[in-house]
mmCIF file of C-alpha atoms in Angstrom:
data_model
loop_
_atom_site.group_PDB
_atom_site.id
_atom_site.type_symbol
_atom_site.label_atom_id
_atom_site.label_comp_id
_atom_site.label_asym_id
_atom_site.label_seq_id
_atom_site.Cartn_x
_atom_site.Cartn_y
_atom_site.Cartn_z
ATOM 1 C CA UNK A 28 0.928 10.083 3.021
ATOM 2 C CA UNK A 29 3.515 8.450 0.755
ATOM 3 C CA UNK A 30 3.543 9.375 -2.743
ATOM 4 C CA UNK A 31 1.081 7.298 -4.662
ATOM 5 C CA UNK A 32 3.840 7.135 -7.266
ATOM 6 C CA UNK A 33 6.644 5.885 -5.029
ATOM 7 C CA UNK A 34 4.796 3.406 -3.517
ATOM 8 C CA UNK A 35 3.672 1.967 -7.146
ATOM 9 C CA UNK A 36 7.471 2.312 -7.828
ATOM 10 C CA UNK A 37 9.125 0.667 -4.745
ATOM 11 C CA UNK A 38 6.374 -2.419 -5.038
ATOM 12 C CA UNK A 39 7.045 -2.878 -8.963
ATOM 13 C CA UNK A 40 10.541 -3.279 -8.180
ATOM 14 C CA UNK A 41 10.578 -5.007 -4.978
ATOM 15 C CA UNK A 42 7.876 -7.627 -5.007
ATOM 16 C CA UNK A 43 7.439 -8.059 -9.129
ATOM 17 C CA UNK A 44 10.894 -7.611 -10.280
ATOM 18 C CA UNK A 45 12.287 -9.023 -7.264
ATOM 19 C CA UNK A 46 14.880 -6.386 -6.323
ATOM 20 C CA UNK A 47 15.531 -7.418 -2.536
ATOM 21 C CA UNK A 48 17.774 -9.316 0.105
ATOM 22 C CA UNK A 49 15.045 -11.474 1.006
ATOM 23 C CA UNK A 50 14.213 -13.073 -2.060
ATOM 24 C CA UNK A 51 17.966 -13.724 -2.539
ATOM 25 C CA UNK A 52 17.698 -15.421 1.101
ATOM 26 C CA UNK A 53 14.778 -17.688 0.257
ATOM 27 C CA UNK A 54 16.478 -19.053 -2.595
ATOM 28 C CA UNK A 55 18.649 -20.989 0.029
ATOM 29 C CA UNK A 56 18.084 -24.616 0.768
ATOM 30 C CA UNK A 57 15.700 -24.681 4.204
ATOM 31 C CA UNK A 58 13.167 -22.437 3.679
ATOM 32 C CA UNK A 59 10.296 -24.143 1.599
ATOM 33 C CA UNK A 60 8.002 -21.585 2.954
ATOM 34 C CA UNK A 61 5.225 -20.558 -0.274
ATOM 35 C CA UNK A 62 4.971 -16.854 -1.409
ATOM 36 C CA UNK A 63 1.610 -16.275 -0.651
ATOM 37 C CA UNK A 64 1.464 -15.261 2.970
ATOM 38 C CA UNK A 65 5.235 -13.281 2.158
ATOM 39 C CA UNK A 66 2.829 -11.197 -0.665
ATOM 40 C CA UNK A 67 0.248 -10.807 2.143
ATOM 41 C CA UNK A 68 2.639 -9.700 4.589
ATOM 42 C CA UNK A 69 4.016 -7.018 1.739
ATOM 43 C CA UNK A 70 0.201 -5.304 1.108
ATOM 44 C CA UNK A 71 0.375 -4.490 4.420
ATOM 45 C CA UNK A 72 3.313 -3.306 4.753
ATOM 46 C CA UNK A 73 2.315 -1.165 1.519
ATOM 47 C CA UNK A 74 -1.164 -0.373 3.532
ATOM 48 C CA UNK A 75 0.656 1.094 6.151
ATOM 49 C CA UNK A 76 2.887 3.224 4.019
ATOM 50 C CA UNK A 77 0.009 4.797 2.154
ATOM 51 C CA UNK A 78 -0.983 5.833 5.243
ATOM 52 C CA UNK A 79 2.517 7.164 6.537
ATOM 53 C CA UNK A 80 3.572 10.828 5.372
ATOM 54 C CA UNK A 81 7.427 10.654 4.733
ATOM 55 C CA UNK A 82 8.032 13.935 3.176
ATOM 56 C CA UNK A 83 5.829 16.858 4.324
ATOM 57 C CA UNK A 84 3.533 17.431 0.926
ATOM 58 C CA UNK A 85 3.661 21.458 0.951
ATOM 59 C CA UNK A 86 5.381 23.819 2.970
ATOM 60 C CA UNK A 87 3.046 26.072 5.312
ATOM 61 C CA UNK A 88 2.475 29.447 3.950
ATOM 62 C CA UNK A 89 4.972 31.565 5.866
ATOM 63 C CA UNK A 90 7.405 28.996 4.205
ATOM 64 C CA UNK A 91 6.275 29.869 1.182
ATOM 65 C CA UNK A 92 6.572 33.497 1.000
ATOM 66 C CA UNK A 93 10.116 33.006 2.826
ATOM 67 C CA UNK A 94 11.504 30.927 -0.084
ATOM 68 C CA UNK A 95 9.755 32.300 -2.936
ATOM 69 C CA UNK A 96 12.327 34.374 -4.162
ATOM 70 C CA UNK A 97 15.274 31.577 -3.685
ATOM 71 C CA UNK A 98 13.900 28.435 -5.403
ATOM 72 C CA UNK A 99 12.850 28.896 -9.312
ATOM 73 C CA UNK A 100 10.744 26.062 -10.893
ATOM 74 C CA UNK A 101 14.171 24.140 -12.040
ATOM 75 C CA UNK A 102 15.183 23.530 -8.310
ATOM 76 C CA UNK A 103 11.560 22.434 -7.681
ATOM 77 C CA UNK A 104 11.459 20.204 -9.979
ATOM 78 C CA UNK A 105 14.513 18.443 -9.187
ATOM 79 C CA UNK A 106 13.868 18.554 -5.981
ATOM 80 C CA UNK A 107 10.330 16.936 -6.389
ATOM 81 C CA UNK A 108 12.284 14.078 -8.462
ATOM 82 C CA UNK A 109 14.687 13.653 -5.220
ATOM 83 C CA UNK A 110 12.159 13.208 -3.111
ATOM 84 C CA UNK A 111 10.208 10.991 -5.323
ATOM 85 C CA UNK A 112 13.393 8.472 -5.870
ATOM 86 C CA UNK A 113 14.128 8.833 -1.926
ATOM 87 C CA UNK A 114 10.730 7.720 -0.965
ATOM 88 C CA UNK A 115 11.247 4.888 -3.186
ATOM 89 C CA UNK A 116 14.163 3.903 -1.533
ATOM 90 C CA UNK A 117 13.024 4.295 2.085
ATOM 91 C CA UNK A 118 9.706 2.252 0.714
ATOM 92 C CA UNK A 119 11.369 -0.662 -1.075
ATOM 93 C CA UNK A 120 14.101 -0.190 2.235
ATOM 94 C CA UNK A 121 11.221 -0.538 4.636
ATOM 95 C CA UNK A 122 9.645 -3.699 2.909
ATOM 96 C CA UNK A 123 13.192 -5.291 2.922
ATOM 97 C CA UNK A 124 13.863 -4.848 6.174
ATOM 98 C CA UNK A 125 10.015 -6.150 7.854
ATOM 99 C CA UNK A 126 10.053 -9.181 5.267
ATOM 100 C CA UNK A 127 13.553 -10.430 5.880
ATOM 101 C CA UNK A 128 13.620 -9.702 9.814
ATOM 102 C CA UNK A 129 10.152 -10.068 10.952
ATOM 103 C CA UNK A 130 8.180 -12.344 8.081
ATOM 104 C CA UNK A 131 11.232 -14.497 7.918
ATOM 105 C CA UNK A 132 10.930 -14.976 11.742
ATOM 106 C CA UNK A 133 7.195 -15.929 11.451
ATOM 107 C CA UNK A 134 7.818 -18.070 8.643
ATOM 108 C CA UNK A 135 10.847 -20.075 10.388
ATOM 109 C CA UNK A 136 8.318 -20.730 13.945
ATOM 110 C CA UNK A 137 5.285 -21.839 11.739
ATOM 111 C CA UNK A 138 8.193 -24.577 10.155
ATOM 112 C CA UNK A 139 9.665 -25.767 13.188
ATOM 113 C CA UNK A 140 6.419 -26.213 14.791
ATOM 114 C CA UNK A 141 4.801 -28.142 11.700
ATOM 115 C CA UNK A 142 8.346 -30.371 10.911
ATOM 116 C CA UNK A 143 8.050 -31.019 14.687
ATOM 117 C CA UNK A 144 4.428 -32.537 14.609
ATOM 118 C CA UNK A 145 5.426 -34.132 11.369
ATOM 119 C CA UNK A 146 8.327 -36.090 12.416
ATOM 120 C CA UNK A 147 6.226 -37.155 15.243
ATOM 121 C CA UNK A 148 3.679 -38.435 12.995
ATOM 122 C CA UNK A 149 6.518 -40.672 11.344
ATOM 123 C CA UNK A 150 5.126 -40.396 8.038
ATOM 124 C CA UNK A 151 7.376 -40.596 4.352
ATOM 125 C CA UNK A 152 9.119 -38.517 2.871
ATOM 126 C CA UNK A 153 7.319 -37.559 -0.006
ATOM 127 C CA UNK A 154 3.725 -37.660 2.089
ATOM 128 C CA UNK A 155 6.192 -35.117 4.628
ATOM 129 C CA UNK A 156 7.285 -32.962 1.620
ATOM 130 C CA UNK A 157 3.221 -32.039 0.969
ATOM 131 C CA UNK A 158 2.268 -32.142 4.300
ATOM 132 C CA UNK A 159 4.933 -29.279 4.973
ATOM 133 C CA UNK A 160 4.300 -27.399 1.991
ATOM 134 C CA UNK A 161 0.630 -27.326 2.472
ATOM 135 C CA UNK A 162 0.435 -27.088 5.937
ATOM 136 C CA UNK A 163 3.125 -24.143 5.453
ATOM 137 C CA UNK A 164 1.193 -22.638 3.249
ATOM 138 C CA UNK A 165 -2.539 -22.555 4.507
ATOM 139 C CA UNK A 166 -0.562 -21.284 8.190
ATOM 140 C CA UNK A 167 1.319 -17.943 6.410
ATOM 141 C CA UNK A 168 -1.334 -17.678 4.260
ATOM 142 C CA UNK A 169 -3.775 -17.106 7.194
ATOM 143 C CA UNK A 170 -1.687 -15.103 9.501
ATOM 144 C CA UNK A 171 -0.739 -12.721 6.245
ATOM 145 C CA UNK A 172 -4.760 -12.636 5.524
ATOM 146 C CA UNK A 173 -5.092 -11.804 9.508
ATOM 147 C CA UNK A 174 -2.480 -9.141 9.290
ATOM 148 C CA UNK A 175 -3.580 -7.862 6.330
ATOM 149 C CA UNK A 176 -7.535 -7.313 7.644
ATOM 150 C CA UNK A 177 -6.314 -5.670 11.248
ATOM 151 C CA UNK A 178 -4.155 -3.097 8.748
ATOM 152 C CA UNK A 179 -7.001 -2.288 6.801
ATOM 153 C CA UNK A 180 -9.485 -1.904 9.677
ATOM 154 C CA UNK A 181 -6.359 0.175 11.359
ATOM 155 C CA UNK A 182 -6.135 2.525 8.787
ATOM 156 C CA UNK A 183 -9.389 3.084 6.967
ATOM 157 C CA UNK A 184 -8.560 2.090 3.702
ATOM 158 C CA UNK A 185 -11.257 0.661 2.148
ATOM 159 C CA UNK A 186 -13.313 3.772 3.192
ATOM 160 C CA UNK A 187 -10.548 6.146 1.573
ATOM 161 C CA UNK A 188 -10.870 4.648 -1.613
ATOM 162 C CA UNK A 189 -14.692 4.526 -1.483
ATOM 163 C CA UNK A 190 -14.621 7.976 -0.571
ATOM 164 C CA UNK A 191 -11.930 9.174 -3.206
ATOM 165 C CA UNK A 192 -14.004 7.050 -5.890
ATOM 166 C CA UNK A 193 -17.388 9.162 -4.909
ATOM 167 C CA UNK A 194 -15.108 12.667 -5.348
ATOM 168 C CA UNK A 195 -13.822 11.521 -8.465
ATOM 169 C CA UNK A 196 -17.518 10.792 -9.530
ATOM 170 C CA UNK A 197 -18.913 13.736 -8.109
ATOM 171 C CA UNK A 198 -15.471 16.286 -9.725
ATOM 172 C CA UNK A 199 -15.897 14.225 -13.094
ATOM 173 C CA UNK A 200 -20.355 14.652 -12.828
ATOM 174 C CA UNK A 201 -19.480 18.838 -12.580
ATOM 175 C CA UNK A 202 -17.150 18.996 -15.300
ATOM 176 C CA UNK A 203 -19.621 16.731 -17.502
ATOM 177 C CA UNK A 204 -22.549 19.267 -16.389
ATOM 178 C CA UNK A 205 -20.362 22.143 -17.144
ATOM 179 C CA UNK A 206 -18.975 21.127 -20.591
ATOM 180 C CA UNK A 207 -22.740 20.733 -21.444
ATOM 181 C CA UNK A 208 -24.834 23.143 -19.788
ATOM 182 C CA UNK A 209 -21.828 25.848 -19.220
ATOM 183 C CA UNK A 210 -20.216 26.763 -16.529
ATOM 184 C CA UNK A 211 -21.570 28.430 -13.725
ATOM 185 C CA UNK A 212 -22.302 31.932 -12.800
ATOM 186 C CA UNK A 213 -19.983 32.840 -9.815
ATOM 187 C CA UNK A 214 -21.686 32.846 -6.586
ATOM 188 C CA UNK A 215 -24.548 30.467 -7.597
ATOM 189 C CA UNK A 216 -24.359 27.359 -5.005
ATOM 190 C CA UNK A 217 -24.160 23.984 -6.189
ATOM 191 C CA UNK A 218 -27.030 22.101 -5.252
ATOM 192 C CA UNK A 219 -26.549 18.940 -3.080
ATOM 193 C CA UNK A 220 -28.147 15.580 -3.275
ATOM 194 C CA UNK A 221 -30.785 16.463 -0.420
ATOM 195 C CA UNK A 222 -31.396 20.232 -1.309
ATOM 196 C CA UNK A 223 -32.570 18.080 -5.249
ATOM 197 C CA UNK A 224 -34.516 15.519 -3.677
ATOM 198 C CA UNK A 225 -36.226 18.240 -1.688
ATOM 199 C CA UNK A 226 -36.997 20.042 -4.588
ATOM 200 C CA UNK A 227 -38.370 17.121 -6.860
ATOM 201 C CA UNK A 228 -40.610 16.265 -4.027
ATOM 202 C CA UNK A 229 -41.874 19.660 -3.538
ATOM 203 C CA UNK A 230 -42.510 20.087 -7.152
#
């Protein structure tokens, strides 16, 4: 999985600051396509790279007795900020590259096909200037919201986060309980939600 961090930092400066080639490219006169289904577009993207592990997280253990004696905590540390600014590169590289080649594409078929039914329709300029926009915009806007939902289905994320909220709840419930009633003798199992149940009903 991409680093949590680097993801946060590739999408601050690619989609807020606007540090890319394709926001240069829609400043051009011709494409008058809205934002919205381009920011779509982008959280997927960024839903697929959560799920994508670019660096390997932790070498095996073999690894780690092999290279214990060669790498003090200086040259893991700087190595840990390499990899952080490198998959920060590769993430704002990889949003780059799918807006400008493939949204841009999508974008540029959904205008000639509604500037073609337009012109047919004959209408002014100013009623063709809305017409486009709108029409533009509710068309990207659904196909980004389409994208979006098959990338979330694809890869689980909702479920992730509900799961990593209920072990944050349960991790920050068993330091609570230990900071008041003290920690717990070693070997004593935790109890679980059914094994309590059981036991208030028995009692």
């Amino acid at each position: 999985m991409a680093r949590l961090t680097a993801l946060s930092m590739a999408v601050l400066l690619h989609s807020v600051l606007g540090v890319s080639y394709y926001y240069y490219f829609r400043e051009s006169p011709g494409s008058a396509a809205p934002l919205l289904g381009a920011w779509l577009f982008s959280a997927c993207v960024v839903a697929l790279l959560q799920a994508i592990r670019i660096f390997p997280s932790a070498l095996p253990a073999a690894d780690h007795g092999r290279f214990r004696h060669y790498r003090g905590n200086n040259n893991q540390a700087a190595s840990s900020w390499a990899a952080l600014l490198l998959e920060t590169g590769i993430c704002c590289l990889v949003l780059d590259v799918t807006l400008t080649k493939l949204w841009h594409r999508i974008e540029s078929l959904c205008q000639c096909a509604i500037v073609g039914v337009l012109q047919a329709l004959a209408v002014e300029e100013q009623t063709f200037l809305a017409c486009e926009y709108w029409s533009l915009a509710l068309t990207t806007g659904l196909i980004g919201a389409c994208l979006l939902w098959l990338t979330l289905w694809a890869t689980a994320l909702p479920r992730k986060l509900h799961c990593g909220l209920l072990d944050c709840r349960r991790s920050l419930h068993r330091h609570c309980s230990s900071l008041i009633f003290g920690p717990l003798e070693p070997g004593t199992p935790i109890p679980t939600q059914v094994q309590e149940s059981a036991q208030s009903f028995a009692n």
